[in-house]
mmCIF file of C-alpha atoms and ligand atoms in Angstrom:
data_model
loop_
_atom_site.group_PDB
_atom_site.id
_atom_site.type_symbol
_atom_site.label_atom_id
_atom_site.label_comp_id
_atom_site.label_asym_id
_atom_site.label_seq_id
_atom_site.Cartn_x
_atom_site.Cartn_y
_atom_site.Cartn_z
ATOM 1 C CA MET A 3 12.041 -12.417 -1.878
ATOM 2 C CA SER A 4 12.860 -11.109 -4.978
ATOM 3 C CA ARG A 5 16.195 -10.149 -6.374
ATOM 4 C CA PRO A 6 16.835 -6.808 -5.876
ATOM 5 C CA LYS A 7 16.732 -4.718 -8.876
ATOM 6 C CA LEU A 8 19.073 -1.266 -9.793
ATOM 7 C CA TYR A 9 17.548 0.954 -11.834
ATOM 8 C CA SER A 10 21.440 2.305 -13.120
ATOM 9 C CA GLY A 11 22.194 5.017 -15.855
ATOM 10 C CA THR A 12 24.006 4.958 -19.376
ATOM 11 C CA ARG A 13 27.616 3.414 -18.775
ATOM 12 C CA ASN A 14 29.669 6.529 -19.998
ATOM 13 C CA ALA A 15 27.326 9.160 -18.432
ATOM 14 C CA SER A 16 26.305 7.598 -14.879
ATOM 15 C CA SER A 17 29.200 7.906 -12.344
ATOM 16 C CA TRP A 18 26.874 7.673 -9.626
ATOM 17 C CA ALA A 19 24.902 4.270 -10.703
ATOM 18 C CA MET A 20 28.391 3.132 -11.457
ATOM 19 C CA ARG A 21 29.472 3.574 -8.014
ATOM 20 C CA ALA A 22 26.629 1.757 -6.318
ATOM 21 C CA TRP A 23 26.903 -1.401 -9.162
ATOM 22 C CA LEU A 24 29.938 -1.544 -7.904
ATOM 23 C CA ALA A 25 29.299 -1.835 -4.465
ATOM 24 C CA LEU A 26 26.722 -4.671 -4.847
ATOM 25 C CA ARG A 27 28.900 -6.510 -7.337
ATOM 26 C CA ALA A 28 31.789 -6.390 -4.734
ATOM 27 C CA ALA A 29 28.778 -7.332 -2.101
ATOM 28 C CA GLY A 30 28.180 -10.128 -4.085
ATOM 29 C CA VAL A 31 24.472 -9.186 -4.055
ATOM 30 C CA ASP A 32 22.256 -11.208 -7.034
ATOM 31 C CA PHE A 33 20.738 -7.707 -8.152
ATOM 32 C CA GLU A 34 18.531 -7.162 -11.936
ATOM 33 C CA GLU A 35 19.808 -4.594 -13.594
ATOM 34 C CA GLU A 36 17.743 -1.858 -16.163
ATOM 35 C CA ILE A 37 20.085 0.590 -17.719
ATOM 36 C CA VAL A 38 18.082 4.184 -17.922
ATOM 37 C CA ASN A 39 19.229 6.069 -20.820
ATOM 38 C CA ILE A 40 20.183 9.006 -19.950
ATOM 39 C CA VAL A 41 21.084 10.747 -22.597
ATOM 40 C CA ARG A 42 19.151 13.889 -23.925
ATOM 41 C CA PRO A 43 16.953 14.281 -25.465
ATOM 42 C CA GLN A 44 15.559 10.584 -23.849
ATOM 43 C CA ARG A 45 16.712 11.514 -20.578
ATOM 44 C CA PHE A 46 13.742 13.608 -19.452
ATOM 45 C CA ALA A 47 10.624 11.142 -19.908
ATOM 46 C CA ASN A 48 13.247 8.250 -18.678
ATOM 47 C CA LEU A 49 13.804 10.213 -15.341
ATOM 48 C CA LYS A 50 10.326 11.235 -15.200
ATOM 49 C CA ALA A 51 9.423 7.890 -15.033
ATOM 50 C CA VAL A 52 12.053 6.896 -12.344
ATOM 51 C CA GLY A 53 10.514 9.717 -10.414
ATOM 52 C CA ARG A 54 7.181 6.976 -10.099
ATOM 53 C CA ILE A 55 9.497 4.939 -7.952
ATOM 54 C CA SER A 56 11.689 7.218 -6.575
ATOM 55 C CA PRO A 57 11.516 10.813 -4.922
ATOM 56 C CA PRO A 58 14.883 12.590 -6.347
ATOM 57 C CA ALA A 59 13.740 11.052 -10.128
ATOM 58 C CA MET A 60 17.307 10.175 -10.678
ATOM 59 C CA VAL A 61 19.587 6.872 -11.352
ATOM 60 C CA PRO A 62 20.891 5.000 -9.947
ATOM 61 C CA VAL A 63 17.928 3.778 -7.324
ATOM 62 C CA LEU A 64 17.796 -0.055 -5.977
ATOM 63 C CA VAL A 65 14.268 -1.433 -5.229
ATOM 64 C CA VAL A 66 14.481 -4.193 -2.865
ATOM 65 C CA ASP A 67 11.501 -6.070 -1.585
ATOM 66 C CA GLY A 68 9.110 -3.141 -3.126
ATOM 67 C CA VAL A 69 11.076 -0.360 -1.121
ATOM 68 C CA ALA A 70 13.182 2.209 -3.591
ATOM 69 C CA ILE A 71 16.732 3.290 -2.224
ATOM 70 C CA TYR A 72 17.576 6.076 -4.358
ATOM 71 C CA ASP A 73 20.845 7.617 -3.459
ATOM 72 C CA SER A 74 24.447 5.872 -4.945
ATOM 73 C CA LEU A 75 25.852 6.050 -1.022
ATOM 74 C CA ALA A 76 22.220 4.803 0.470
ATOM 75 C CA ILE A 77 22.851 1.863 -1.909
ATOM 76 C CA MET A 78 26.499 1.819 -1.164
ATOM 77 C CA GLU A 79 25.690 1.429 2.272
ATOM 78 C CA TYR A 80 23.011 -1.128 1.552
ATOM 79 C CA ALA A 81 25.307 -3.060 -0.071
ATOM 80 C CA ASN A 82 28.114 -3.197 2.329
ATOM 81 C CA ASP A 83 25.255 -4.091 4.873
ATOM 82 C CA ALA A 84 24.395 -6.904 2.935
ATOM 83 C CA CYS A 85 27.511 -8.826 2.803
ATOM 84 C CA GLY A 86 28.121 -8.537 6.831
ATOM 85 C CA GLY A 87 30.111 -4.977 6.808
ATOM 86 C CA ARG A 88 33.321 -6.407 5.088
ATOM 87 C CA LEU A 89 33.362 -3.147 2.689
ATOM 88 C CA LEU A 90 34.367 -0.973 5.545
ATOM 89 C CA PRO A 91 37.417 -1.361 7.666
ATOM 90 C CA VAL A 92 37.002 -2.812 10.898
ATOM 91 C CA ASP A 93 38.936 -0.424 12.742
ATOM 92 C CA VAL A 94 35.656 1.982 14.240
ATOM 93 C CA THR A 95 38.406 5.220 13.010
ATOM 94 C CA GLN A 96 39.505 3.700 9.772
ATOM 95 C CA ARG A 97 35.521 3.245 9.323
ATOM 96 C CA ALA A 98 35.036 7.079 10.120
ATOM 97 C CA GLN A 99 37.949 7.504 7.825
ATOM 98 C CA ALA A 100 36.839 5.439 4.837
ATOM 99 C CA ARG A 101 33.343 7.332 5.668
ATOM 100 C CA SER A 102 34.975 10.769 5.091
ATOM 101 C CA LEU A 103 36.554 10.028 2.038
ATOM 102 C CA ALA A 104 33.266 7.970 0.628
ATOM 103 C CA ALA A 105 30.902 11.598 2.068
ATOM 104 C CA TRP A 106 33.261 13.990 0.407
ATOM 105 C CA GLN A 107 33.549 12.169 -2.734
ATOM 106 C CA HIS A 108 29.543 12.548 -2.394
ATOM 107 C CA SER A 109 29.375 15.690 -1.505
ATOM 108 C CA GLY A 110 31.005 16.595 -5.086
ATOM 109 C CA LEU A 111 34.526 16.454 -3.559
ATOM 110 C CA SER A 112 35.039 20.018 -3.671
ATOM 111 C CA ASN A 113 34.376 20.795 -7.619
ATOM 112 C CA ILE A 114 38.014 19.337 -7.812
ATOM 113 C CA CYS A 115 38.284 19.306 -11.555
ATOM 114 C CA ALA A 116 34.677 19.841 -12.006
ATOM 115 C CA ARG A 117 34.744 20.140 -16.082
ATOM 116 C CA ILE A 118 36.435 17.052 -16.097
ATOM 117 C CA SER A 119 33.342 14.717 -16.354
ATOM 118 C CA PHE A 120 32.785 11.181 -16.189
ATOM 119 C CA GLU A 121 31.379 11.563 -19.622
ATOM 120 C CA SER A 122 34.817 13.262 -20.974
ATOM 121 C CA ALA A 123 37.013 10.374 -19.709
ATOM 122 C CA PHE A 124 35.786 8.631 -23.379
ATOM 123 C CA TYR A 125 36.543 11.527 -25.711
ATOM 124 C CA PRO A 126 38.963 10.147 -28.628
ATOM 125 C CA GLU A 127 40.684 13.158 -27.640
ATOM 126 C CA LYS A 128 41.551 14.941 -24.074
ATOM 127 C CA ARG A 129 42.538 18.100 -23.426
ATOM 128 C CA THR A 130 45.484 19.234 -21.261
ATOM 129 C CA LEU A 131 44.808 20.054 -17.866
ATOM 130 C CA THR A 132 44.500 23.806 -16.343
ATOM 131 C CA ALA A 133 46.958 24.735 -13.698
ATOM 132 C CA VAL A 134 44.228 25.115 -11.226
ATOM 133 C CA GLU A 135 43.023 21.588 -12.560
ATOM 134 C CA THR A 136 46.904 20.402 -11.950
ATOM 135 C CA SER A 137 47.128 21.082 -8.660
ATOM 136 C CA GLU A 138 43.243 20.264 -7.337
ATOM 137 C CA CYS A 139 44.170 16.787 -8.658
ATOM 138 C CA GLU A 140 47.436 16.715 -7.080
ATOM 139 C CA ARG A 141 45.666 17.841 -3.677
ATOM 140 C CA LEU A 142 43.284 14.458 -4.160
ATOM 141 C CA PHE A 143 46.253 12.289 -4.701
ATOM 142 C CA GLY A 144 48.670 13.286 -2.256
ATOM 143 C CA VAL A 145 45.635 12.724 0.041
ATOM 144 C CA LEU A 146 45.254 9.158 -1.559
ATOM 145 C CA ALA A 147 48.443 8.714 -1.383
ATOM 146 C CA LYS A 148 48.707 9.121 2.217
ATOM 147 C CA TYR A 149 45.977 6.275 2.797
ATOM 148 C CA VAL A 150 47.854 4.165 0.693
ATOM 149 C CA ALA A 151 51.254 4.940 2.585
ATOM 150 C CA GLU A 152 49.361 4.306 5.798
ATOM 151 C CA SER A 153 47.563 1.086 5.113
ATOM 152 C CA SER A 154 50.162 -0.421 2.286
ATOM 153 C CA GLY A 155 47.542 -0.785 0.152
ATOM 154 C CA PRO A 156 46.538 -2.588 -2.189
ATOM 155 C CA PHE A 157 43.686 -0.757 -1.323
ATOM 156 C CA LEU A 158 43.085 2.653 0.808
ATOM 157 C CA PHE A 159 42.621 0.883 3.808
ATOM 158 C CA GLY A 160 43.948 -2.503 3.085
ATOM 159 C CA THR A 161 41.197 -4.421 1.441
ATOM 160 C CA LEU A 162 38.637 -3.029 -0.679
ATOM 161 C CA SER A 163 36.332 -0.435 0.756
ATOM 162 C CA LEU A 164 33.538 1.768 -0.447
ATOM 163 C CA ALA A 165 36.120 4.429 -0.276
ATOM 164 C CA ASP A 166 37.972 2.731 -3.043
ATOM 165 C CA LEU A 167 34.868 2.248 -5.042
ATOM 166 C CA ILE A 168 33.394 5.501 -4.599
ATOM 167 C CA LEU A 169 36.679 6.965 -6.004
ATOM 168 C CA VAL A 170 36.726 4.954 -9.075
ATOM 169 C CA PRO A 171 34.885 6.959 -11.724
ATOM 170 C CA THR A 172 36.936 10.219 -10.397
ATOM 171 C CA ILE A 173 40.205 8.343 -10.723
ATOM 172 C CA VAL A 174 38.847 7.101 -14.359
ATOM 173 C CA ARG A 175 38.339 10.088 -15.158
ATOM 174 C CA LEU A 176 41.750 12.403 -14.112
ATOM 175 C CA VAL A 177 43.715 9.485 -15.122
ATOM 176 C CA ALA A 178 42.675 9.757 -18.445
ATOM 177 C CA HIS A 179 43.696 12.987 -18.424
ATOM 178 C CA ASP A 180 47.141 11.796 -17.742
ATOM 179 C CA PRO A 181 47.809 14.314 -14.736
ATOM 180 C CA VAL A 182 51.471 15.426 -13.964
ATOM 181 C CA VAL A 183 51.790 15.755 -10.499
ATOM 182 C CA PRO A 184 53.758 14.504 -8.039
ATOM 183 C CA SER A 185 51.487 12.395 -6.031
ATOM 184 C CA ARG A 186 50.762 10.068 -8.940
ATOM 185 C CA ASP A 187 53.567 7.922 -8.560
ATOM 186 C CA ALA A 188 52.696 7.350 -4.900
ATOM 187 C CA ILE A 189 49.218 5.633 -6.113
ATOM 188 C CA GLU A 190 50.084 4.421 -9.488
ATOM 189 C CA ALA A 191 49.953 0.913 -8.145
ATOM 190 C CA TRP A 192 46.269 1.426 -6.190
ATOM 191 C CA THR A 193 44.986 3.002 -9.493
ATOM 192 C CA GLN A 194 46.647 0.332 -11.030
ATOM 193 C CA THR A 195 44.682 -2.052 -8.802
ATOM 194 C CA LEU A 196 41.216 -0.312 -9.299
ATOM 195 C CA LEU A 197 41.433 -0.381 -13.049
ATOM 196 C CA ALA A 198 42.479 -3.895 -13.152
ATOM 197 C CA MET A 199 39.298 -5.160 -11.443
ATOM 198 C CA ALA A 200 37.037 -7.466 -13.125
ATOM 199 C CA ASP A 201 34.221 -5.337 -12.346
ATOM 200 C CA VAL A 202 35.433 -2.183 -13.732
ATOM 201 C CA LYS A 203 36.552 -3.416 -16.807
ATOM 202 C CA GLU A 204 33.240 -5.114 -17.698
ATOM 203 C CA TRP A 205 31.772 -1.146 -17.012
ATOM 204 C CA MET A 206 34.175 0.544 -18.694
ATOM 205 C CA ARG A 207 34.221 -2.718 -21.439
ATOM 206 C CA ASP A 208 30.762 -1.638 -21.985
ATOM 207 C CA ALA A 209 30.740 2.760 -21.764
ATOM 208 C CA ARG A 210 33.766 2.871 -24.400
ATOM 209 C CA LEU A 211 31.478 0.942 -26.598
ATOM 210 C CA LEU A 212 29.185 4.019 -26.659
ATOM 211 C CA PRO A 213 29.060 6.815 -28.672
ATOM 212 C CA PRO A 214 30.768 9.850 -26.637
ATOM 213 C CA ILE A 215 28.920 12.826 -25.196
ATOM 214 C CA TRP A 216 29.890 16.182 -25.573
ATOM 215 C CA SER A 217 29.934 18.270 -22.860
ATOM 216 C CA ASP A 218 29.965 22.356 -23.818
ATOM 217 C CA ASP A 219 31.846 22.583 -20.632
ATOM 218 C CA TYR A 220 34.848 20.331 -21.374
ATOM 219 C CA LEU A 221 36.362 23.153 -22.997
ATOM 220 C CA VAL A 222 37.967 26.009 -21.076
ATOM 221 C CA PRO A 223 36.541 29.621 -22.096
ATOM 222 C CA GLY A 224 39.834 31.728 -23.008
ATOM 223 C CA GLN A 225 42.056 29.076 -23.190
ATOM 224 C CA PRO A 226 43.228 27.471 -27.028
ATOM 225 C CA VAL A 227 42.030 24.050 -27.694
ATOM 226 C CA ASP A 228 44.468 21.733 -27.648
ATOM 227 C CA LEU A 229 43.475 18.412 -28.035
ATOM 228 C CA ARG A 230 45.616 15.172 -28.049
ATOM 229 C CA VAL A 231 45.308 11.044 -27.779
ATOM 230 C CA ILE A 232 46.353 10.196 -24.875
ATOM 231 C CA PRO A 233 46.976 6.021 -24.599
ATOM 232 C CA ASP A 234 43.880 4.299 -22.576
ATOM 233 C CA PRO A 235 44.970 2.047 -20.334
ATOM 234 C CA PHE A 236 41.372 -0.137 -21.004
ATOM 235 C CA ASP A 237 42.858 -0.804 -24.724
ATOM 236 C CA ALA A 238 44.780 -3.749 -23.433
ATOM 237 C CA ALA A 239 42.234 -4.422 -21.197
HETATM 238 N N1 LIG B 18 23.201 12.495 -5.105
HETATM 239 C C1 LIG B 18 22.494 11.332 -6.091
HETATM 240 C C2 LIG B 18 23.113 11.967 -7.229
HETATM 241 C C3 LIG B 18 22.500 10.802 -8.588
HETATM 242 C C4 LIG B 18 22.220 11.818 -9.703
HETATM 243 O O1 LIG B 18 22.599 13.195 -9.988
HETATM 244 N N2 LIG B 18 22.489 10.675 -10.852
HETATM 245 C C5 LIG B 18 22.313 11.537 -12.381
HETATM 246 C C6 LIG B 18 22.528 10.319 -13.066
HETATM 247 S S1 LIG B 18 24.194 10.003 -12.736
HETATM 248 C C7 LIG B 18 20.768 11.848 -12.572
HETATM 249 O O2 LIG B 18 20.350 10.769 -12.644
HETATM 250 N N3 LIG B 18 20.520 12.898 -12.724
HETATM 251 C C8 LIG B 18 19.321 13.549 -13.416
HETATM 252 C C9 LIG B 18 18.944 14.684 -12.669
HETATM 253 O O3 LIG B 18 19.990 15.279 -12.535
HETATM 254 O O4 LIG B 18 17.891 15.639 -12.654
HETATM 255 C C10 LIG B 18 23.098 10.098 -5.836
HETATM 256 O O5 LIG B 18 23.980 9.963 -5.405
HETATM 257 O O6 LIG B 18 22.701 9.062 -5.950
#
């Protein structure tokens, strides 16, 4: 059996690849990696090439014994299977809850802060969140706070699960904008635990070395541009 190969994406752009990569690392899967450059204009030719091994022509893709697993959540589930299921809670109801959270994230997280892309987490200056973004952020943090309180931490369901891992890029991009919301304190210990994970730090270290990728969607039409430098939790890492 050859080592599985992960086709991942540019470190400061591919939040979906990050999720799959984190789950494979957490599961202890020994895999090789090819980082596909998904920055324009190379993106188009590179993803076309990915299309030769994967129907959606997107990253991430994990090739195991010649078979392509071509979706981040499917790769995360594969990682969980590969380590005997320890990346989901043992309890059936909790497992379903963890899967609900993972599915919510995977299906777009109700567009919470849609303009706050993963790329934006690496901008040297960030804009202030809008009132709607702030309230959407609180809605998410409030949900997460409940899980943390019920499990007593350190992770959403006690031990590390796919639910924590799939949320890492979202937490990175939101926290990078320093949201001032009531539930932030309640998830602070969980947030710091996530950000202190060696694999998260490794991905983020590489991502921060790359030139930021500007998205025109970042600025909100009609809202004055107010950019500010926010202390980066990875500065000290
Ligand atoms: N549902 C897919 C989404 C993957 C995805 O959108 N990947 C981006 C890079 S992070 C991509 O390859 N996009 C190419 C495109 O949109 O054509 C998954 O979870 O793996």
